Every structure is written in structure tokens, then in C-alpha cells.
PDB file of C-alpha atoms in Angstrom:
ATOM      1  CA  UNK A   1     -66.802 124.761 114.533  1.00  0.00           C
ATOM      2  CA  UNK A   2     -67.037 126.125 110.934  1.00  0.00           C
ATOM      3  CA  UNK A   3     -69.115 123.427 109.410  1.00  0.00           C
ATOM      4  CA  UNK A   4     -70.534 119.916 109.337  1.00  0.00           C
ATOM      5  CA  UNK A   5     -67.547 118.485 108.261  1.00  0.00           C
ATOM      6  CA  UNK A   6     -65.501 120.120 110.899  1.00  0.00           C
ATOM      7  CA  UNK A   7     -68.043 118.908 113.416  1.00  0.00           C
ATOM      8  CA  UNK A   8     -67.422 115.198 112.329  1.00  0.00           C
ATOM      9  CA  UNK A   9     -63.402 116.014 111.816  1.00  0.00           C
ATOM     10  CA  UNK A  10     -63.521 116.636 115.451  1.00  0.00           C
ATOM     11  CA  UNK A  11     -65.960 114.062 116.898  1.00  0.00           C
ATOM     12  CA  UNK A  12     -69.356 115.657 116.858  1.00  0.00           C
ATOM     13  CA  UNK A  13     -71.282 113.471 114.026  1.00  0.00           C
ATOM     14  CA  UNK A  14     -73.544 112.571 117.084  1.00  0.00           C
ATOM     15  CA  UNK A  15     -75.084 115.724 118.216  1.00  0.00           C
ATOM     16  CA  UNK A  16     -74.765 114.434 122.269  1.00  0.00           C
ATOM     17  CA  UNK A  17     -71.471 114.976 122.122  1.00  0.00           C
ATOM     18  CA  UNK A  18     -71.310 118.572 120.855  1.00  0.00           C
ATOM     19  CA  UNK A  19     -73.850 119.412 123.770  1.00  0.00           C
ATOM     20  CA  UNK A  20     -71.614 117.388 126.197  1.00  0.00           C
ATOM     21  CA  UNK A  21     -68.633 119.574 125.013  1.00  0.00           C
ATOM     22  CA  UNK A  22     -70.587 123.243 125.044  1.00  0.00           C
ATOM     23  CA  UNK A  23     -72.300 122.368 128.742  1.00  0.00           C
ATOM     24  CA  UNK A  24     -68.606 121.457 130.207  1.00  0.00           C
ATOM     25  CA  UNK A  25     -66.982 124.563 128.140  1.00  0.00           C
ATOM     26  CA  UNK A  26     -70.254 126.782 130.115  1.00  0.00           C
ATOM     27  CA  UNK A  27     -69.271 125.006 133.578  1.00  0.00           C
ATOM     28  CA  UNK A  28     -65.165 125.394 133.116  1.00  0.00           C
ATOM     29  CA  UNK A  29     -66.350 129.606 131.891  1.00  0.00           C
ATOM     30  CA  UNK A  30     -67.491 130.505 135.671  1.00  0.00           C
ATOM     31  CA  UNK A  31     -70.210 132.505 133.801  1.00  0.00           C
ATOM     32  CA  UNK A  32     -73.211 130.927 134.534  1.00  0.00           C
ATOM     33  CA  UNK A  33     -74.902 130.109 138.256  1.00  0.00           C
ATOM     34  CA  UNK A  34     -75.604 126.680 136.591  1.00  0.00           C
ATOM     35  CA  UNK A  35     -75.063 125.250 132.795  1.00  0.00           C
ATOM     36  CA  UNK A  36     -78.526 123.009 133.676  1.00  0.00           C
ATOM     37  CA  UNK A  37     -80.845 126.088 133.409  1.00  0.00           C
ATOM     38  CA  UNK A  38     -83.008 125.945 130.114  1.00  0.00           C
ATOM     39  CA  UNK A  39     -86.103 126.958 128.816  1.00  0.00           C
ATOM     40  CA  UNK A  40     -88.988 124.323 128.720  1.00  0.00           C
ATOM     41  CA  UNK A  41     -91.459 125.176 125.873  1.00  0.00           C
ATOM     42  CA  UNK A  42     -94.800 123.134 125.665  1.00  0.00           C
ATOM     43  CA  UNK A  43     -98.160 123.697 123.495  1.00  0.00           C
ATOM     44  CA  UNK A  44    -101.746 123.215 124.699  1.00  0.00           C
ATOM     45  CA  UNK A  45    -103.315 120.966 122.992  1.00  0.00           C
ATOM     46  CA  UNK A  46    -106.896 122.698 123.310  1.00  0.00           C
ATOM     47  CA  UNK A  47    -106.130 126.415 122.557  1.00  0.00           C
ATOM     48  CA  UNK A  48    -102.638 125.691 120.846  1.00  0.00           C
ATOM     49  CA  UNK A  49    -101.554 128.587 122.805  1.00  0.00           C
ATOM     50  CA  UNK A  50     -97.589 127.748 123.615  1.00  0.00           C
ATOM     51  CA  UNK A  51     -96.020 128.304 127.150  1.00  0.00           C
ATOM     52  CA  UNK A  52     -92.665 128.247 128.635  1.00  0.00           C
ATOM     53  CA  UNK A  53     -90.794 128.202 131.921  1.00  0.00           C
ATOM     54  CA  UNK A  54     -87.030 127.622 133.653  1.00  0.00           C
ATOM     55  CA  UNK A  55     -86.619 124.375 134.251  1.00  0.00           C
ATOM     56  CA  UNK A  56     -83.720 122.125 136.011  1.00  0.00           C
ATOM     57  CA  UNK A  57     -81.990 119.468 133.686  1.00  0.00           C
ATOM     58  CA  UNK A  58     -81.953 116.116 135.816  1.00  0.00           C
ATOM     59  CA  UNK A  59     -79.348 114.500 133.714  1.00  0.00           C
ATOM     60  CA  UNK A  60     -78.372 113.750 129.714  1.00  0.00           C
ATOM     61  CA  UNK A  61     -77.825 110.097 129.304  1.00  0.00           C
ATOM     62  CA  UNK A  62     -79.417 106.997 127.186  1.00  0.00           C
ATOM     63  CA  UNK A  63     -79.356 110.078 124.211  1.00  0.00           C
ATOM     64  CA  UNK A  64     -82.226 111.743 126.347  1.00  0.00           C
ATOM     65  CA  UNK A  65     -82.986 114.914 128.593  1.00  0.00           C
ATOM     66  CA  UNK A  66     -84.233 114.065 132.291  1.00  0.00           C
ATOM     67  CA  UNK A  67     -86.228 116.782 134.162  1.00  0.00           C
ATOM     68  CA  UNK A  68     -88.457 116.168 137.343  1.00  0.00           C
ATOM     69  CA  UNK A  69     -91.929 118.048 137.484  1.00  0.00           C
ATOM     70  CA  UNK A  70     -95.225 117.449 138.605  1.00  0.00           C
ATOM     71  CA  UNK A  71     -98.183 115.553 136.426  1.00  0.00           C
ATOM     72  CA  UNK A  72    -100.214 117.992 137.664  1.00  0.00           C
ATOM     73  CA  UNK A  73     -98.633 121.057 137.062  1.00  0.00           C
ATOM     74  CA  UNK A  74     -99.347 123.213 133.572  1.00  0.00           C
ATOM     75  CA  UNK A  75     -96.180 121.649 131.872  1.00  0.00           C
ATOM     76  CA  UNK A  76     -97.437 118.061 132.915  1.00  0.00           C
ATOM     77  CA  UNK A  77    -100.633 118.687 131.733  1.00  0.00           C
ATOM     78  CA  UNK A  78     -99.908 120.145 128.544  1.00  0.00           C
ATOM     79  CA  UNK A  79     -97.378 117.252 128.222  1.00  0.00           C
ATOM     80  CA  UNK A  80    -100.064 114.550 128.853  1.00  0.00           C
ATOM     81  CA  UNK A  81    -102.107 116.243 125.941  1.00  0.00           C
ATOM     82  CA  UNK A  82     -99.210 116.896 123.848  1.00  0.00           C
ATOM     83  CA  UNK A  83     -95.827 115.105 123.752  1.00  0.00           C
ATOM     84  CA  UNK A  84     -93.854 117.349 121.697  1.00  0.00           C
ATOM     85  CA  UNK A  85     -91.891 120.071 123.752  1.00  0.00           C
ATOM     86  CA  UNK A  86     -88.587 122.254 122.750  1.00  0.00           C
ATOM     87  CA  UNK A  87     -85.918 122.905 125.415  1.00  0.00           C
ATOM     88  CA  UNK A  88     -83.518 125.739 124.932  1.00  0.00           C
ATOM     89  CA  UNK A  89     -80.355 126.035 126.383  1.00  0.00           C
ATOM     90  CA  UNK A  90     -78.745 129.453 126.724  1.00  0.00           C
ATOM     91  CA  UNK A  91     -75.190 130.345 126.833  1.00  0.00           C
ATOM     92  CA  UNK A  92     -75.146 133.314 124.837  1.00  0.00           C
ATOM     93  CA  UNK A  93     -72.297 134.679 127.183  1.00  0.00           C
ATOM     94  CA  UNK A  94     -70.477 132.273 125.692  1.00  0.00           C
ATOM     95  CA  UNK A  95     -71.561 133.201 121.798  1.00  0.00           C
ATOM     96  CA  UNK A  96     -73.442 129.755 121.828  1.00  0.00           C
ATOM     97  CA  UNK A  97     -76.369 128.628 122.170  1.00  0.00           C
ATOM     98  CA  UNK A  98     -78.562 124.965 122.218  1.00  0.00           C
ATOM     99  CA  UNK A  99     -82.374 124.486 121.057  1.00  0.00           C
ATOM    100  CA  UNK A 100     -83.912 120.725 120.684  1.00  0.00           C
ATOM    101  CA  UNK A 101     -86.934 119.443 119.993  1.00  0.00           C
ATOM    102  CA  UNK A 102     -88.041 116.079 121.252  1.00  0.00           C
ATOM    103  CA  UNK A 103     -91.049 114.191 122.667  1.00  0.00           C
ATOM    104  CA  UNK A 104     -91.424 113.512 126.196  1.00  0.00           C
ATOM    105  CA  UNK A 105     -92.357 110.192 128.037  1.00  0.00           C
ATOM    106  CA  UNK A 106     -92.687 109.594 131.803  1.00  0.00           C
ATOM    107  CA  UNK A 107     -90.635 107.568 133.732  1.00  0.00           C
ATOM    108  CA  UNK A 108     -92.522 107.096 136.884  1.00  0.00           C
ATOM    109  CA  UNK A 109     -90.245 104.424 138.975  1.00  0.00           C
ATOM    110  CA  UNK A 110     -90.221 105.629 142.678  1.00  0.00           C
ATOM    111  CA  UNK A 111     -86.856 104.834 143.516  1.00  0.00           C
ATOM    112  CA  UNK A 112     -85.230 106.432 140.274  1.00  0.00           C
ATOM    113  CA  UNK A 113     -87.446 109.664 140.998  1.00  0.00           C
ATOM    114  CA  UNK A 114     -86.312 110.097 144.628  1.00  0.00           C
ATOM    115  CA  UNK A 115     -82.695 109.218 143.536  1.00  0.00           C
ATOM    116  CA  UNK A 116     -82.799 112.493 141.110  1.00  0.00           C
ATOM    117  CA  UNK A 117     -84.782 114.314 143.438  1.00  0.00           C
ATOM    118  CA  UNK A 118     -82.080 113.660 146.134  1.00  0.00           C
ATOM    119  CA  UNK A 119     -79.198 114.621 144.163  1.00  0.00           C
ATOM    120  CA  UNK A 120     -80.411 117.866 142.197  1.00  0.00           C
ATOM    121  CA  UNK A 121     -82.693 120.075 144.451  1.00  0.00           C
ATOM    122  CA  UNK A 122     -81.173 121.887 147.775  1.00  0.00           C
ATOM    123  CA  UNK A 123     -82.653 121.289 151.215  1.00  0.00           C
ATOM    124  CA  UNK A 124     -85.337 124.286 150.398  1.00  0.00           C
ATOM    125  CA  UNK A 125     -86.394 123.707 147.010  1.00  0.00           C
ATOM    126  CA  UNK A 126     -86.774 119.971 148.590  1.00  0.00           C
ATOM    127  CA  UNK A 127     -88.877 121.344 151.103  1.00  0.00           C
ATOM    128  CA  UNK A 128     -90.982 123.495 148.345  1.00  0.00           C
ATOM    129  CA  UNK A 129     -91.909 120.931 146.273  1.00  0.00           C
ATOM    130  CA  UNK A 130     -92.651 118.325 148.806  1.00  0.00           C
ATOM    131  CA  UNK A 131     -94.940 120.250 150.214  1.00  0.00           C
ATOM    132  CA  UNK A 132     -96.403 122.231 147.423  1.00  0.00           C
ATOM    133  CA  UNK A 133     -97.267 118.423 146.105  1.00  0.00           C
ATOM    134  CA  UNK A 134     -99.786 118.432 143.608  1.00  0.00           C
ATOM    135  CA  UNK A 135    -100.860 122.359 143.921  1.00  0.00           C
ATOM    136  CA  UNK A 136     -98.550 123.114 141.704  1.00  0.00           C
ATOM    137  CA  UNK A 137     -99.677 125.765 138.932  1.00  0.00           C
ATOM    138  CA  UNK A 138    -102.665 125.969 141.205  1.00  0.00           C
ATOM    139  CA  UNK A 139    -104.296 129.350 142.442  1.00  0.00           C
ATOM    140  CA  UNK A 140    -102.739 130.504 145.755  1.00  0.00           C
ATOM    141  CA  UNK A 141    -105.850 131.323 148.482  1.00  0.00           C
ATOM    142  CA  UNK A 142    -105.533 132.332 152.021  1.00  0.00           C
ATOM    143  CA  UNK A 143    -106.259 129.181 153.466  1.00  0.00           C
ATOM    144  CA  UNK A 144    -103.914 127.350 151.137  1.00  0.00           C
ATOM    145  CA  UNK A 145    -101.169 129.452 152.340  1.00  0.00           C
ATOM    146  CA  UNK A 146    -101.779 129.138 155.345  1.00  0.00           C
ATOM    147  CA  UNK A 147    -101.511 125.035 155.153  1.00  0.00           C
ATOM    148  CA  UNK A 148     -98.768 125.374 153.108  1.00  0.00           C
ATOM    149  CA  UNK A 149     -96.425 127.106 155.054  1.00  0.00           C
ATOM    150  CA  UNK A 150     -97.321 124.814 158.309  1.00  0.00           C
ATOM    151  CA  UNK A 151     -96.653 121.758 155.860  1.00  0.00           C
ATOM    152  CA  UNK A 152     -93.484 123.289 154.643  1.00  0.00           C
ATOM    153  CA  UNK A 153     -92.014 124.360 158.145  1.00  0.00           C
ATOM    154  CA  UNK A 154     -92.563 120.746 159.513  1.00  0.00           C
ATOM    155  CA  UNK A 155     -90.940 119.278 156.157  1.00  0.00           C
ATOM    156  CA  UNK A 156     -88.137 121.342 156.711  1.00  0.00           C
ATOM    157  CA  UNK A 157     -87.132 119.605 160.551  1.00  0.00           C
ATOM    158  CA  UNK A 158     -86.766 116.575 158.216  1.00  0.00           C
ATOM    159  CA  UNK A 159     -83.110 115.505 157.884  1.00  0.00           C
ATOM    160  CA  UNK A 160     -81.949 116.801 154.032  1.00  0.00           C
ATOM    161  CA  UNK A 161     -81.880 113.163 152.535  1.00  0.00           C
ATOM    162  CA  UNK A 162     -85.016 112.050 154.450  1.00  0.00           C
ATOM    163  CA  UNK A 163     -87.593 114.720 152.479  1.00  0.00           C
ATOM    164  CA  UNK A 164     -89.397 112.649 150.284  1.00  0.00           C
ATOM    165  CA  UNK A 165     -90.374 114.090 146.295  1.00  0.00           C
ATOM    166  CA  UNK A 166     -94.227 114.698 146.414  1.00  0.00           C
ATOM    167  CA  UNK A 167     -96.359 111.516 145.045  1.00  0.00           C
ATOM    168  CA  UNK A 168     -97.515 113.674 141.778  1.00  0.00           C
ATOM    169  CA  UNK A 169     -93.487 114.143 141.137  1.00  0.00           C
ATOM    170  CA  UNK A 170     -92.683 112.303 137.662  1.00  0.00           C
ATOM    171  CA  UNK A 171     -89.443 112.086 135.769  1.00  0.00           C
ATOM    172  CA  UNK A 172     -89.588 113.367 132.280  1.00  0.00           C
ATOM    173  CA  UNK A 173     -87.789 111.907 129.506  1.00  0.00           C
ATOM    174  CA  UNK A 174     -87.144 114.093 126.758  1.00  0.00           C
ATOM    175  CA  UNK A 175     -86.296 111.659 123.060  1.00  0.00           C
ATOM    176  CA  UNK A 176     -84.752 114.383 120.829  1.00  0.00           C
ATOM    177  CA  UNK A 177     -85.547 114.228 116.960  1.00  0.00           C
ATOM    178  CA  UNK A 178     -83.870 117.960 116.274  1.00  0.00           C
ATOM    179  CA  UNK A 179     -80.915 120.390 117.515  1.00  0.00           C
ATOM    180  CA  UNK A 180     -80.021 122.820 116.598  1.00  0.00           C
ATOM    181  CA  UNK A 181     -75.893 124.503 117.717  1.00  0.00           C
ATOM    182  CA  UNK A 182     -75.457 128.258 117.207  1.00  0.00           C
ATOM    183  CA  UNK A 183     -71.931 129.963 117.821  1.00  0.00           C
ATOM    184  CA  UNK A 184     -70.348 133.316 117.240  1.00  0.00           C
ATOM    185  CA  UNK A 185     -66.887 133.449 117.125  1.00  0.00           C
ATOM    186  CA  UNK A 186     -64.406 136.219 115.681  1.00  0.00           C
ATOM    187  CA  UNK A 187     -62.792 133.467 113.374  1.00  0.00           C
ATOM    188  CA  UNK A 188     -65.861 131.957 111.019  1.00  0.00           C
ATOM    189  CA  UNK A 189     -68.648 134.399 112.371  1.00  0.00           C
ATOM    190  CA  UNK A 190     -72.222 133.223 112.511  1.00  0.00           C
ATOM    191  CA  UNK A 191     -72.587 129.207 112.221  1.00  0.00           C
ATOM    192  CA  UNK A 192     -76.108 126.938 113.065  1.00  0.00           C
ATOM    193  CA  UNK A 193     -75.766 123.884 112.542  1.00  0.00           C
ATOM    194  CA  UNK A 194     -78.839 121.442 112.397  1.00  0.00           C
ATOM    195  CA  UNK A 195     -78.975 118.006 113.763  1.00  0.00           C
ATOM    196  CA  UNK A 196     -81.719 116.401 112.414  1.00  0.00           C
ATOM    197  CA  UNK A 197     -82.924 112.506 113.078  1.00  0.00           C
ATOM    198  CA  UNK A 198     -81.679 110.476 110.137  1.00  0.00           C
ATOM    199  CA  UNK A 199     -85.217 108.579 108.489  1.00  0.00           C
ATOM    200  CA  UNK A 200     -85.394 106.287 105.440  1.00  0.00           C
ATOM    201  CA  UNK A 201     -84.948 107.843 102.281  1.00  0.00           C
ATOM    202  CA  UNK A 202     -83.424 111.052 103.371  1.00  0.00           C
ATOM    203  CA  UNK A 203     -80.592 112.230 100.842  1.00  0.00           C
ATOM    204  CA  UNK A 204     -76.864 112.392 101.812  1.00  0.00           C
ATOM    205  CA  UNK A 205     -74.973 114.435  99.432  1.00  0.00           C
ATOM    206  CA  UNK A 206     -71.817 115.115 101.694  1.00  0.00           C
ATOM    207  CA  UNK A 207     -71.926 118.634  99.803  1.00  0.00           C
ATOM    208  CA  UNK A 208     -74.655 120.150 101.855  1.00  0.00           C
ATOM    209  CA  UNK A 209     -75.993 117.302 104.354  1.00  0.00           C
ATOM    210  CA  UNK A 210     -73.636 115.139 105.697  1.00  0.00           C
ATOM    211  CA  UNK A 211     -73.781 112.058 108.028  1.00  0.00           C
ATOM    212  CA  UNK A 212     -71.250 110.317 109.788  1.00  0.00           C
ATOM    213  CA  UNK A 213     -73.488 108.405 112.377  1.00  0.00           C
ATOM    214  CA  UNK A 214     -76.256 105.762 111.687  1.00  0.00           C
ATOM    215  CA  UNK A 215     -78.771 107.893 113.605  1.00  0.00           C
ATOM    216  CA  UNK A 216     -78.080 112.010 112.480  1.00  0.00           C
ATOM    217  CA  UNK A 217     -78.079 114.033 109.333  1.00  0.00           C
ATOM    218  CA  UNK A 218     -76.183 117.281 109.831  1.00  0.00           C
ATOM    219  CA  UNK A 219     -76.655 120.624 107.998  1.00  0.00           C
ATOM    220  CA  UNK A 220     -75.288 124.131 108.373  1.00  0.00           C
ATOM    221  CA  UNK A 221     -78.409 126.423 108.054  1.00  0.00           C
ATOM    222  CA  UNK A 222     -78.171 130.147 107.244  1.00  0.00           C
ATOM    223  CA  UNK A 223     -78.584 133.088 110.268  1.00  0.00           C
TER     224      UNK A 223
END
């Protein structure tokens, strides 16, 4: 994609469905363990001091980004403090790469939890979290080892689908308001292109910012 107006030409005036097309084009490449890896970036709110970890995407759907975490953990608690976060996607074996900026809500419904619990975690990571419950983050001592491992060993006898999410285990919604698409490619070189959330007054010249969807402004930006 050379531009905004070949993104809309070929179906991308929402920016969803460019990041639907670039996640199955990473999947279909064989190049990556998983295309749901990204970076999770969060701010504390006290110190302003930003943080950042590998996280698992849960799902993309409703125009939103679903990862499970703990409340208690340093994301949730920067989270509770501070809603804005920035997930980065990268598939720079591929030339490309995603970045979005959003603010997160919590979806705390049992049933939907467990349901993305069941489906995205193996049997061991299952195990992990369920019994790591709301230590997460936490200092590791000798006795808490010690209680963990016993925990985790009797969790694991558990048939796979019968290992429950801990009770501090949230699903985060993630409401983007920015993306941002970069690609290399031998034919048009460097291109970012900038999807920004369309709000009143904002000026659509179809020269340099372009919109083709009720909800998005897009904008090539420079490298």
C-alpha cells in the first residue's frame, strides 16, 4: 500500500481491516511462532515512569483488542491508575509493522474470562497462572516457592479444560483511538500510514487526510 487512497481503493478506510489482512499475511508467512505476540506498553501514573512486556492477544473483535491478565499484576495496576496503554505488533520479518494506542476497560464476566482462558493458554501456562493467582509481579521468597510449586503440581492432575483462570484474572479491552501501519517494500519504499479517530471539526482535504469511513481519518506520515 502506497498511500491513503490506495488503502481505501483496496478496502482499508477502516483501519481493522488492514490489521486483519497483515496478521493473516504473518500467519500464511510461517515466520513467526505466533502473529498474537505484541508488546503491551503502560505508564505509572505516580512516577510516570513507562513499562512494557509480551503479552498474548485474546481476540480482535467489536473494533477492540482482548488480552487476559491479572488486576493485580504491574500492568493491571498501572492500568487501574491509568487507562491509556500502546500495543505494538511486530512483524518486521515481514517489512511491516502495527503500533495502536487505545484505552483499556475491564470486562470482568466469569464465564467470558474462562471461555478465553480455555481457548488461548496451553495445559502449562494454564497451570502457571492458576496457580500463580494473584502473586503475579510479586517478589518470589523461599516459602512462596515452595507453595507454589505444590499448588502448581496438583493443578496440573486437573483434566486440561477443567483448570480454572485464577479469581484476580480480568479480560482487558483495549478501545483504539490511533494506528499507526508501517511497510517496506522494494516497489514504493518506506510508507506509515496513520489512522487516527475521526472527531468533530477535524479537516478532510482528500489531498493530505482522507476519510472514507464515518469513524477514521487517514494520513501518510513521513519516516
Amino acid at each position: 500500500i502506497k498511500d491513503p487512497k490506495e488503502a481505501i481503493a483496496r478496502g482499508f478506510a477502516q483501519p481493522f481491516s488492514l490489521f486483519r489482512r497483515w496478521q493473516k499475511d504473518a500467519v500464511r508467512s510461517g515466520r513467526f511462532a505466533s502473529a498474537d505476540i505484541f508488546l503491551l506498553a503502560t505508564v505509572c501514573a505516580k512516577t510516570l515512569r513507562p513499562s512494557q512486556r509480551p503479552m498474548q492477544l485474546a481476540d480482535v473483535c467489536d473494533n477492540a483488542f482482548l488480552f487476559l491478565s491479572t488486576l493485580t499484576s504491574r500492568k493491571g495496576d498501572q492500568i487501574s491508575q491509568n487507562k491509556n496503554v500502546s500495543l505494538y505488533f511486530d512483524w518486521l520479518k515481514l517489512d511491516r509493522y502495527v503500533m495502536v494506542e487505545g484505552e483499556a476497560t475491564l470486562v470482568r464476566d466469569r464465564h467470558v474470562v474462562n471461555s478465553y482462558f480455555q481457548k488461548i493458554f496451553p495445559s502449562e501456562l494454564k497451570c502457571y497462572f492458576s496457580a500463580i493467582d494473584n502473586n503475579q509481579s510479586k517478589v518470589i521468597d523461599s516459602e512462596f516457592k515452595e507453595k507454589f510449586q505444590d499448588l502448581r503440581q496438583k493443578i496440573c492432575h486437573y483434566k486440561d479444560s477443567m483448570i480454572p483462570p485464577p479469581d484476580s484474572m480480568v479480560l482487558f479491552k483495549i478501545e483504539p483511538s490511533y494506528f499507526e501501519f508501517y511497510e517496506n517494500s522494494n516497489e514504493v519504499g518506506n510508507v506509515r500510514l496513520a489512522y487516527s479517530r475521526l472527531v468533530e471539526g477535524a479537516k478532510v482535504d482528500n489531498r493530505f487526510t482522507f476519510c472514507a469511513n464515518p469513524d477514521w481519518l487517514i494520513e501518510q506520515i513521513a519516516q
